Amino acid sequence: MTPSTSVSGSRRGGYRWLGFLLRRTGRMLVAMWVIITVAFLVLRMAGGDPVRSALGATADESVVQARREMLGLNDPLIVQYFDYLAGLFRGDLGVSIITGRSVTELVSHRLPATLELAGIAFLVVLLVAVPVGLGIAIITQGNGRRGVETVFTGVTAFIAAIPEYLLGVVLVIVFAITLHAFPVAGRTGPASYLLPVIALSVSAAASISRIARIEALQTLKDDYVRTARSKRLPAWMVYFRHALPNMLTATLTIGGTLLGAMIAGSVLVEQVFNWPGLGMAFVGAITTKDYGIVQGLALVYAAIILVVNLLVDLVLSLLDRRTSLLETS
Amino acid sequence: MTTRRSALSRQPMAIIAVCMLGVLVLLAVFAPVVWGDKAVAADPDSIALPLSAEHLLGTDKLGRDILLRTLVATRLSLVMAIAATLIGACIGLLLGAMPAVFGARAQRWFASVVSTWLAFPVLLVAMLTVVLLGPGATTAVVALALTMTPSFARLAQTLSSRVGGSEFLAAARMLGVSRRRQFTRYVLPNIAEPVIVNVTTSIGGGLLALSSLSFLGVGVQPPDFDWGRLLSEGFGEVYNSPVAAIGPGVTVVFAGLAFSMLGESLAAHLRNREHGKALSPRRLGPAPVAERPAETPSATATDCAETIVPLLEVDGLSVSFPGPDGWIRPVQDVSFRIAPGEIVGVVGESGSGKSVTMMSVAQLAPAGAAVTARRLRFDGEDLTGLTPAAAGKVLGTRVGVVFQDSLTALNPALRVGTQLAEIPRVHGAVGRRQAHEMAVRALDDVQIPDAAHRAQQFPHEFSGGMRQRALIAMSQIGSPSLIIADEPTTALDVTVQRRVLALLRRECAESGAAAIVVSHDVAVLAELCQRVLVMYAGRVVEDVDIALLATPERLAHPYTRALTASLPDLDTDRTTPLVTIPGEPPDLSRPITGCAFAARCAFATELCRTETPVPVPHRHGGRVACWHPQDAIAPDTTPGREEVGA
């Protein structure tokens, strides 16, 4: 913070940012490698013969042996491991033990549905929770309107305690079965998105709006908000232009893992609404003990979550002009 | 202990949560004993019945009553959630406490592992555990414990570093407190409470997560059943009997809510005990106002030449904040006037109410503050009784404010130029480009080099002195007739201070604006001001010409004298200790009777302790609020004073 920070400062900031990016990416790759190895070992160490348990006790021994040979399960463990890694580099996520079909193909068919669902729900959460949190904070600042505060905390605590799948079930019962208002299941056009998105976003929106309110209360006490008031700007300008961007960074920092959690939540919601995404395939593979698919999909989920977290961190570090994130990581 | 319990029991949320938990515990203990057999016995005569008086939630495919099954499932659902949380908490806390032993490097490494681990949602970890161990209740518990471990590890890490590095522990160690006692008396209580709060909330979250796993079919397996399992069975029959899914769902939400509410009220309770939560204004009653009737002499005080209409006239201004035990009154019955073009200083210790007074005058008091005044006029317009928003609108850009800490006073997310330009943009109805040009010119005016380029930068790219100058430019851009500068130089180096003061003086001289400069530094005020208001404990105690500060023997109030005497200068004798004012400023959350300075004043009498002096005109040309002014040989000869004092 010397007076001469103008040019050299921003360049140094650029280098620091690059270092941050590299460090974060490196950490993500290490985490990914650990997960790949764990997934590999889990499949090989799961009790008994995975092929036998997948194909069932009645399957012919020669079929089982052929499938084992095809999967390379008869090779030494270390050879299997490197084959597996090499396959991953080629984008080969393995095959289904039962059908022998490519998991990569499965993912390419089903990933878009899951990403759409989680992405839209995430946007809905932010668009609802942040303004609500800010609005309630404006009303309840300075210890005023304790009643509003109590009602808000009570209602959001209640909503946050409703798991996604339960809300999904209720929505199905109310809107699809009783009112016949919306499609019950499947991905069949814009209307079919409504219920799954609501199921996935409502309880997250409740928790995030509580975080947003706390952050907004803090932001509204900040000096620059008083400065903005001293300029006698219209209220919307004080709140949206001066308070909002600053509370957003803080809210996202805390709610950063939200998107990852929503991707996991989509597994349940897909189940309730018969949504043709990765989650349905994942749960199906677990119940049919198709560990080939389980392994591949677990990696995809892990990769999505790691990438999402990396992106959130990067966006935050860009948003946060005080660059405090660079120091802490 | 009793006060703590009674404080907790005053929270309605805590009472409700405890009652809900009581119901759950009773069910968990007795339901399997009473209804256990009926809940699992198949009854071919009552298969898949809809709801009726006999079966409130209907029956399932095997003819078992769903309500009974739901109640019986309470035990397994609760036990699983509690077990998973306790396992996760134990492992996590142990893991988290360990790196502290191994030093900073291990801690950093561990923190990064934990944050990556934390990113993985319960479900995914659970699924992989299921693959490894096969589905079942134990698997679900292990999986949940695994996902809870990192958050407890992080908690332990923050707590151990907070407590381990704390001053009270260092003090205990220095006093030779035994290791055992250090742990039981200082470490454990500080760690135990946050851990208990976290465990409680985690059990609630765990209940929901476990029910999700069972719902997906990877948790509890038949013939065992928990709420999630019942929900998924009910959902399978949703077209026949919707209530079959609703029943178990209600209990899941009920239990999850009970734990999270209890955790939250515990956390809120801990927070309040640490900081003291302010009472709501309704419970406090109306904010106190100045007791003095309006006709007292001070209202007609001749602090600025009477022939001139004052630019600002403040009479009987009081500010109160809601506190934990009642109203806190940082400002009481403050009256003063500012003539057009006059530069007035306000001086006092921190907590004397000088900043709060001026921020209230500028209608910028923090939310929740109750500001009252008998009379508040600015530039011929009456602001008395207006809301801060309405009064702010009247003031418009006629009052410019220079804030104390330039780093926090500028918005970190907006370019400096934008923050300046929005004033003419909103108030001057000029275009975007023109407003920007005005901003650049204003920055140039305060000697910011390369203003056009600087206007595009963010505050953190400015140096401290430049930011302060940018703030001055911001206060100037609306051509105000009054500038309020709140400790404008406190955060700056001495060399930069001089520049900023010179700039302020020049700006006032050029624009003819009046200024109020708040500072705790008499030397700063002496450079700028013509007159100074001395504040103590929320009141103006003396209002004098600045020149008098150089001749302390002509000052009337003992506090002002002490304040000027405590300032060292080049002539101060270095061999004697610096003069300090003995005692502490009073606690403003309690009503003060008499003169607030009496407890620290060498001249205080019984009168000072019972009657509050108000500022009255004094022979030195200003005003003083003191029963025993010290500038004369015989202090009590002033006629008006004798009357009151007798």
mmCIF file with all atom_site columns, C-alpha atoms in Angstrom, chain B residues 234-378:
data_model
loop_
_atom_site.group_PDB
_atom_site.id
_atom_site.type_symbol
_atom_site.label_atom_id
_atom_site.label_alt_id
_atom_site.label_comp_id
_atom_site.label_asym_id
_atom_site.label_entity_id
_atom_site.label_seq_id
_atom_site.pdbx_PDB_ins_code
_atom_site.Cartn_x
_atom_site.Cartn_y
_atom_site.Cartn_z
_atom_site.occupancy
_atom_site.B_iso_or_equiv
_atom_site.pdbx_formal_charge
_atom_site.auth_seq_id
_atom_site.auth_comp_id
_atom_site.auth_asym_id
_atom_site.auth_atom_id
_atom_site.pdbx_PDB_model_num
ATOM 1   C CA . GLY B 1 234 ? -44.926 -44.835 0.913  1.00 0.00 ? 234 GLY B CA 1
ATOM 2   C CA . PHE B 1 235 ? -43.763 -43.058 -2.220 1.00 0.00 ? 235 PHE B CA 1
ATOM 3   C CA . GLY B 1 236 ? -44.012 -46.331 -4.103 1.00 0.00 ? 236 GLY B CA 1
ATOM 4   C CA . GLU B 1 237 ? -47.716 -46.355 -3.263 1.00 0.00 ? 237 GLU B CA 1
ATOM 5   C CA . VAL B 1 238 ? -48.198 -42.628 -3.712 1.00 0.00 ? 238 VAL B CA 1
ATOM 6   C CA . TYR B 1 239 ? -50.977 -43.009 -6.259 1.00 0.00 ? 239 TYR B CA 1
ATOM 7   C CA . ASN B 1 240 ? -53.022 -45.220 -3.945 1.00 0.00 ? 240 ASN B CA 1
ATOM 8   C CA . SER B 1 241 ? -52.487 -43.418 -0.679 1.00 0.00 ? 241 SER B CA 1
ATOM 9   C CA . PRO B 1 242 ? -50.620 -40.113 -0.612 1.00 0.00 ? 242 PRO B CA 1
ATOM 10  C CA . VAL B 1 243 ? -50.664 -39.881 3.204  1.00 0.00 ? 243 VAL B CA 1
ATOM 11  C CA . ALA B 1 244 ? -48.481 -42.976 3.486  1.00 0.00 ? 244 ALA B CA 1
ATOM 12  C CA . ALA B 1 245 ? -45.534 -40.871 2.351  1.00 0.00 ? 245 ALA B CA 1
ATOM 13  C CA . ILE B 1 246 ? -46.557 -37.750 4.237  1.00 0.00 ? 246 ILE B CA 1
ATOM 14  C CA . GLY B 1 247 ? -46.631 -39.316 7.721  1.00 0.00 ? 247 GLY B CA 1
ATOM 15  C CA . PRO B 1 248 ? -42.970 -40.343 7.937  1.00 0.00 ? 248 PRO B CA 1
ATOM 16  C CA . GLY B 1 249 ? -42.046 -37.111 6.139  1.00 0.00 ? 249 GLY B CA 1
ATOM 17  C CA . VAL B 1 250 ? -43.629 -35.019 8.890  1.00 0.00 ? 250 VAL B CA 1
ATOM 18  C CA . THR B 1 251 ? -41.658 -36.861 11.570 1.00 0.00 ? 251 THR B CA 1
ATOM 19  C CA . VAL B 1 252 ? -38.378 -36.369 9.668  1.00 0.00 ? 252 VAL B CA 1
ATOM 20  C CA . VAL B 1 253 ? -38.973 -32.621 9.470  1.00 0.00 ? 253 VAL B CA 1
ATOM 21  C CA . PHE B 1 254 ? -40.169 -32.503 13.089 1.00 0.00 ? 254 PHE B CA 1
ATOM 22  C CA . ALA B 1 255 ? -37.027 -34.220 14.380 1.00 0.00 ? 255 ALA B CA 1
ATOM 23  C CA . GLY B 1 256 ? -34.643 -32.309 12.114 1.00 0.00 ? 256 GLY B CA 1
ATOM 24  C CA . LEU B 1 257 ? -36.241 -29.057 13.207 1.00 0.00 ? 257 LEU B CA 1
ATOM 25  C CA . ALA B 1 258 ? -36.071 -29.954 16.905 1.00 0.00 ? 258 ALA B CA 1
ATOM 26  C CA . PHE B 1 259 ? -32.318 -30.490 16.776 1.00 0.00 ? 259 PHE B CA 1
ATOM 27  C CA . SER B 1 260 ? -31.511 -27.507 14.570 1.00 0.00 ? 260 SER B CA 1
ATOM 28  C CA . MET B 1 261 ? -33.688 -25.211 16.696 1.00 0.00 ? 261 MET B CA 1
ATOM 29  C CA . LEU B 1 262 ? -32.022 -26.383 19.879 1.00 0.00 ? 262 LEU B CA 1
ATOM 30  C CA . GLY B 1 263 ? -28.580 -25.923 18.324 1.00 0.00 ? 263 GLY B CA 1
ATOM 31  C CA . GLU B 1 264 ? -29.487 -22.478 17.127 1.00 0.00 ? 264 GLU B CA 1
ATOM 32  C CA . SER B 1 265 ? -30.885 -21.272 20.399 1.00 0.00 ? 265 SER B CA 1
ATOM 33  C CA . LEU B 1 266 ? -27.801 -22.618 22.187 1.00 0.00 ? 266 LEU B CA 1
ATOM 34  C CA . ALA B 1 267 ? -25.587 -20.758 19.725 1.00 0.00 ? 267 ALA B CA 1
ATOM 35  C CA . ALA B 1 268 ? -27.638 -17.577 20.041 1.00 0.00 ? 268 ALA B CA 1
ATOM 36  C CA . HIS B 1 269 ? -27.440 -17.890 23.787 1.00 0.00 ? 269 HIS B CA 1
ATOM 37  C CA . LEU B 1 270 ? -23.648 -18.214 23.728 1.00 0.00 ? 270 LEU B CA 1
ATOM 38  C CA . ARG B 1 271 ? -23.371 -15.229 21.391 1.00 0.00 ? 271 ARG B CA 1
ATOM 39  C CA . ASN B 1 272 ? -25.595 -13.092 23.576 1.00 0.00 ? 272 ASN B CA 1
ATOM 40  C CA . ARG B 1 273 ? -23.682 -14.023 26.680 1.00 0.00 ? 273 ARG B CA 1
ATOM 41  C CA . GLU B 1 274 ? -20.482 -12.893 25.035 1.00 0.00 ? 274 GLU B CA 1
ATOM 42  C CA . HIS B 1 275 ? -21.675 -9.668  23.494 1.00 0.00 ? 275 HIS B CA 1
ATOM 43  C CA . GLY B 1 276 ? -24.920 -8.882  25.262 1.00 0.00 ? 276 GLY B CA 1
ATOM 44  C CA . LYS B 1 277 ? -27.856 -8.592  22.943 1.00 0.00 ? 277 LYS B CA 1
ATOM 45  C CA . ALA B 1 278 ? -29.485 -5.204  22.823 1.00 0.00 ? 278 ALA B CA 1
ATOM 46  C CA . LEU B 1 279 ? -33.069 -5.121  23.952 1.00 0.00 ? 279 LEU B CA 1
ATOM 47  C CA . SER B 1 280 ? -35.689 -4.319  21.372 1.00 0.00 ? 280 SER B CA 1
ATOM 48  C CA . PRO B 1 281 ? -36.782 -0.684  21.330 1.00 0.00 ? 281 PRO B CA 1
ATOM 49  C CA . ARG B 1 282 ? -40.292 -1.727  22.259 1.00 0.00 ? 282 ARG B CA 1
ATOM 50  C CA . ARG B 1 283 ? -39.125 -3.303  25.522 1.00 0.00 ? 283 ARG B CA 1
ATOM 51  C CA . LEU B 1 284 ? -36.951 -0.295  26.272 1.00 0.00 ? 284 LEU B CA 1
ATOM 52  C CA . GLY B 1 285 ? -39.755 2.202   26.118 1.00 0.00 ? 285 GLY B CA 1
ATOM 53  C CA . PRO B 1 286 ? -39.388 5.622   24.508 1.00 0.00 ? 286 PRO B CA 1
ATOM 54  C CA . ALA B 1 287 ? -35.902 6.996   23.999 1.00 0.00 ? 287 ALA B CA 1
ATOM 55  C CA . PRO B 1 288 ? -34.856 9.495   26.650 1.00 0.00 ? 288 PRO B CA 1
ATOM 56  C CA . VAL B 1 289 ? -34.877 13.148  25.634 1.00 0.00 ? 289 VAL B CA 1
ATOM 57  C CA . ALA B 1 290 ? -33.162 16.161  27.109 1.00 0.00 ? 290 ALA B CA 1
ATOM 58  C CA . GLU B 1 291 ? -34.968 17.034  30.314 1.00 0.00 ? 291 GLU B CA 1
ATOM 59  C CA . ARG B 1 292 ? -34.244 20.735  30.255 1.00 0.00 ? 292 ARG B CA 1
ATOM 60  C CA . PRO B 1 293 ? -37.135 22.965  29.203 1.00 0.00 ? 293 PRO B CA 1
ATOM 61  C CA . ALA B 1 294 ? -36.607 24.955  26.040 1.00 0.00 ? 294 ALA B CA 1
ATOM 62  C CA . GLU B 1 295 ? -36.592 28.394  27.690 1.00 0.00 ? 295 GLU B CA 1
ATOM 63  C CA . THR B 1 296 ? -33.277 28.021  29.486 1.00 0.00 ? 296 THR B CA 1
ATOM 64  C CA . PRO B 1 297 ? -30.589 30.537  28.665 1.00 0.00 ? 297 PRO B CA 1
ATOM 65  C CA . SER B 1 298 ? -28.478 28.226  26.540 1.00 0.00 ? 298 SER B CA 1
ATOM 66  C CA . ALA B 1 299 ? -31.063 28.229  23.818 1.00 0.00 ? 299 ALA B CA 1
ATOM 67  C CA . THR B 1 300 ? -30.299 31.887  23.254 1.00 0.00 ? 300 THR B CA 1
ATOM 68  C CA . ALA B 1 301 ? -26.577 31.467  23.743 1.00 0.00 ? 301 ALA B CA 1
ATOM 69  C CA . THR B 1 302 ? -24.459 33.946  21.902 1.00 0.00 ? 302 THR B CA 1
ATOM 70  C CA . ASP B 1 303 ? -21.915 31.540  20.576 1.00 0.00 ? 303 ASP B CA 1
ATOM 71  C CA . CYS B 1 304 ? -21.863 33.056  17.149 1.00 0.00 ? 304 CYS B CA 1
ATOM 72  C CA . ALA B 1 305 ? -22.520 36.670  16.443 1.00 0.00 ? 305 ALA B CA 1
ATOM 73  C CA . GLU B 1 306 ? -26.241 37.185  16.855 1.00 0.00 ? 306 GLU B CA 1
ATOM 74  C CA . THR B 1 307 ? -26.583 39.473  13.899 1.00 0.00 ? 307 THR B CA 1
ATOM 75  C CA . ILE B 1 308 ? -25.753 36.588  11.554 1.00 0.00 ? 308 ILE B CA 1
ATOM 76  C CA . VAL B 1 309 ? -28.350 33.939  10.840 1.00 0.00 ? 309 VAL B CA 1
ATOM 77  C CA . PRO B 1 310 ? -26.633 30.673  11.813 1.00 0.00 ? 310 PRO B CA 1
ATOM 78  C CA . LEU B 1 311 ? -26.043 28.100  9.079  1.00 0.00 ? 311 LEU B CA 1
ATOM 79  C CA . LEU B 1 312 ? -26.652 25.279  11.513 1.00 0.00 ? 312 LEU B CA 1
ATOM 80  C CA . GLU B 1 313 ? -28.576 25.499  14.736 1.00 0.00 ? 313 GLU B CA 1
ATOM 81  C CA . VAL B 1 314 ? -28.727 22.524  17.061 1.00 0.00 ? 314 VAL B CA 1
ATOM 82  C CA . ASP B 1 315 ? -30.616 22.667  20.325 1.00 0.00 ? 315 ASP B CA 1
ATOM 83  C CA . GLY B 1 316 ? -31.086 19.868  22.827 1.00 0.00 ? 316 GLY B CA 1
ATOM 84  C CA . LEU B 1 317 ? -29.808 17.056  20.630 1.00 0.00 ? 317 LEU B CA 1
ATOM 85  C CA . SER B 1 318 ? -29.830 13.639  22.307 1.00 0.00 ? 318 SER B CA 1
ATOM 86  C CA . VAL B 1 319 ? -28.876 10.297  20.783 1.00 0.00 ? 319 VAL B CA 1
ATOM 87  C CA . SER B 1 320 ? -29.711 6.947   22.361 1.00 0.00 ? 320 SER B CA 1
ATOM 88  C CA . PHE B 1 321 ? -28.974 3.343   21.367 1.00 0.00 ? 321 PHE B CA 1
ATOM 89  C CA . PRO B 1 322 ? -30.751 0.254   22.617 1.00 0.00 ? 322 PRO B CA 1
ATOM 90  C CA . GLY B 1 323 ? -28.379 -1.689  24.896 1.00 0.00 ? 323 GLY B CA 1
ATOM 91  C CA . PRO B 1 324 ? -28.634 -4.952  26.821 1.00 0.00 ? 324 PRO B CA 1
ATOM 92  C CA . ASP B 1 325 ? -29.801 -3.224  30.026 1.00 0.00 ? 325 ASP B CA 1
ATOM 93  C CA . GLY B 1 326 ? -31.600 -0.185  28.681 1.00 0.00 ? 326 GLY B CA 1
ATOM 94  C CA . TRP B 1 327 ? -30.878 2.843   26.572 1.00 0.00 ? 327 TRP B CA 1
ATOM 95  C CA . ILE B 1 328 ? -27.248 3.837   26.151 1.00 0.00 ? 328 ILE B CA 1
ATOM 96  C CA . ARG B 1 329 ? -26.998 7.596   25.801 1.00 0.00 ? 329 ARG B CA 1
ATOM 97  C CA . PRO B 1 330 ? -23.815 8.627   24.035 1.00 0.00 ? 330 PRO B CA 1
ATOM 98  C CA . VAL B 1 331 ? -25.112 12.166  23.402 1.00 0.00 ? 331 VAL B CA 1
ATOM 99  C CA . GLN B 1 332 ? -27.246 14.206  25.790 1.00 0.00 ? 332 GLN B CA 1
ATOM 100 C CA . ASP B 1 333 ? -28.696 17.645  25.381 1.00 0.00 ? 333 ASP B CA 1
ATOM 101 C CA . VAL B 1 334 ? -26.115 19.087  23.013 1.00 0.00 ? 334 VAL B CA 1
ATOM 102 C CA . SER B 1 335 ? -26.665 22.588  21.660 1.00 0.00 ? 335 SER B CA 1
ATOM 103 C CA . PHE B 1 336 ? -24.499 24.675  19.373 1.00 0.00 ? 336 PHE B CA 1
ATOM 104 C CA . ARG B 1 337 ? -24.577 26.939  16.322 1.00 0.00 ? 337 ARG B CA 1
ATOM 105 C CA . ILE B 1 338 ? -22.358 27.272  13.315 1.00 0.00 ? 338 ILE B CA 1
ATOM 106 C CA . ALA B 1 339 ? -22.162 30.537  11.378 1.00 0.00 ? 339 ALA B CA 1
ATOM 107 C CA . PRO B 1 340 ? -21.743 30.484  7.587  1.00 0.00 ? 340 PRO B CA 1
ATOM 108 C CA . GLY B 1 341 ? -18.088 30.002  6.686  1.00 0.00 ? 341 GLY B CA 1
ATOM 109 C CA . GLU B 1 342 ? -17.060 29.315  10.274 1.00 0.00 ? 342 GLU B CA 1
ATOM 110 C CA . ILE B 1 343 ? -14.698 26.443  11.042 1.00 0.00 ? 343 ILE B CA 1
ATOM 111 C CA . VAL B 1 344 ? -15.470 24.824  14.379 1.00 0.00 ? 344 VAL B CA 1
ATOM 112 C CA . GLY B 1 345 ? -13.581 22.029  16.044 1.00 0.00 ? 345 GLY B CA 1
ATOM 113 C CA . VAL B 1 346 ? -15.054 19.360  18.287 1.00 0.00 ? 346 VAL B CA 1
ATOM 114 C CA . VAL B 1 347 ? -12.676 17.737  20.724 1.00 0.00 ? 347 VAL B CA 1
ATOM 115 C CA . GLY B 1 348 ? -12.992 15.067  23.376 1.00 0.00 ? 348 GLY B CA 1
ATOM 116 C CA . GLU B 1 349 ? -11.780 11.633  24.386 1.00 0.00 ? 349 GLU B CA 1
ATOM 117 C CA . SER B 1 350 ? -12.982 8.607   22.459 1.00 0.00 ? 350 SER B CA 1
ATOM 118 C CA . GLY B 1 351 ? -16.496 7.828   23.610 1.00 0.00 ? 351 GLY B CA 1
ATOM 119 C CA . SER B 1 352 ? -17.276 11.446  24.371 1.00 0.00 ? 352 SER B CA 1
ATOM 120 C CA . GLY B 1 353 ? -19.987 11.434  21.718 1.00 0.00 ? 353 GLY B CA 1
ATOM 121 C CA . LYS B 1 354 ? -18.359 13.908  19.348 1.00 0.00 ? 354 LYS B CA 1
ATOM 122 C CA . SER B 1 355 ? -18.592 11.732  16.227 1.00 0.00 ? 355 SER B CA 1
ATOM 123 C CA . VAL B 1 356 ? -22.075 10.462  17.073 1.00 0.00 ? 356 VAL B CA 1
ATOM 124 C CA . THR B 1 357 ? -23.263 14.054  17.511 1.00 0.00 ? 357 THR B CA 1
ATOM 125 C CA . MET B 1 358 ? -21.982 15.164  14.143 1.00 0.00 ? 358 MET B CA 1
ATOM 126 C CA . MET B 1 359 ? -23.152 12.044  12.323 1.00 0.00 ? 359 MET B CA 1
ATOM 127 C CA . SER B 1 360 ? -26.607 12.597  13.818 1.00 0.00 ? 360 SER B CA 1
ATOM 128 C CA . VAL B 1 361 ? -26.591 16.204  12.647 1.00 0.00 ? 361 VAL B CA 1
ATOM 129 C CA . ALA B 1 362 ? -25.690 14.947  9.161  1.00 0.00 ? 362 ALA B CA 1
ATOM 130 C CA . GLN B 1 363 ? -28.580 12.434  9.454  1.00 0.00 ? 363 GLN B CA 1
ATOM 131 C CA . LEU B 1 364 ? -26.142 9.541   9.265  1.00 0.00 ? 364 LEU B CA 1
ATOM 132 C CA . ALA B 1 365 ? -26.637 8.013   12.707 1.00 0.00 ? 365 ALA B CA 1
ATOM 133 C CA . PRO B 1 366 ? -26.470 4.213   12.586 1.00 0.00 ? 366 PRO B CA 1
ATOM 134 C CA . ALA B 1 367 ? -29.714 2.279   12.176 1.00 0.00 ? 367 ALA B CA 1
ATOM 135 C CA . GLY B 1 368 ? -31.412 1.764   15.514 1.00 0.00 ? 368 GLY B CA 1
ATOM 136 C CA . ALA B 1 369 ? -30.239 5.049   16.998 1.00 0.00 ? 369 ALA B CA 1
ATOM 137 C CA . ALA B 1 370 ? -32.957 7.274   18.432 1.00 0.00 ? 370 ALA B CA 1
ATOM 138 C CA . VAL B 1 371 ? -32.095 10.878  17.657 1.00 0.00 ? 371 VAL B CA 1
ATOM 139 C CA . THR B 1 372 ? -34.158 13.643  19.235 1.00 0.00 ? 372 THR B CA 1
ATOM 140 C CA . ALA B 1 373 ? -33.688 17.398  19.218 1.00 0.00 ? 373 ALA B CA 1
ATOM 141 C CA . ARG B 1 374 ? -35.695 20.347  20.443 1.00 0.00 ? 374 ARG B CA 1
ATOM 142 C CA . ARG B 1 375 ? -34.581 22.298  17.457 1.00 0.00 ? 375 ARG B CA 1
ATOM 143 C CA . LEU B 1 376 ? -32.538 21.452  14.404 1.00 0.00 ? 376 LEU B CA 1
ATOM 144 C CA . ARG B 1 377 ? -32.280 24.028  11.642 1.00 0.00 ? 377 ARG B CA 1
ATOM 145 C CA . PHE B 1 378 ? -29.993 24.084  8.657  1.00 0.00 ? 378 PHE B CA 1
#
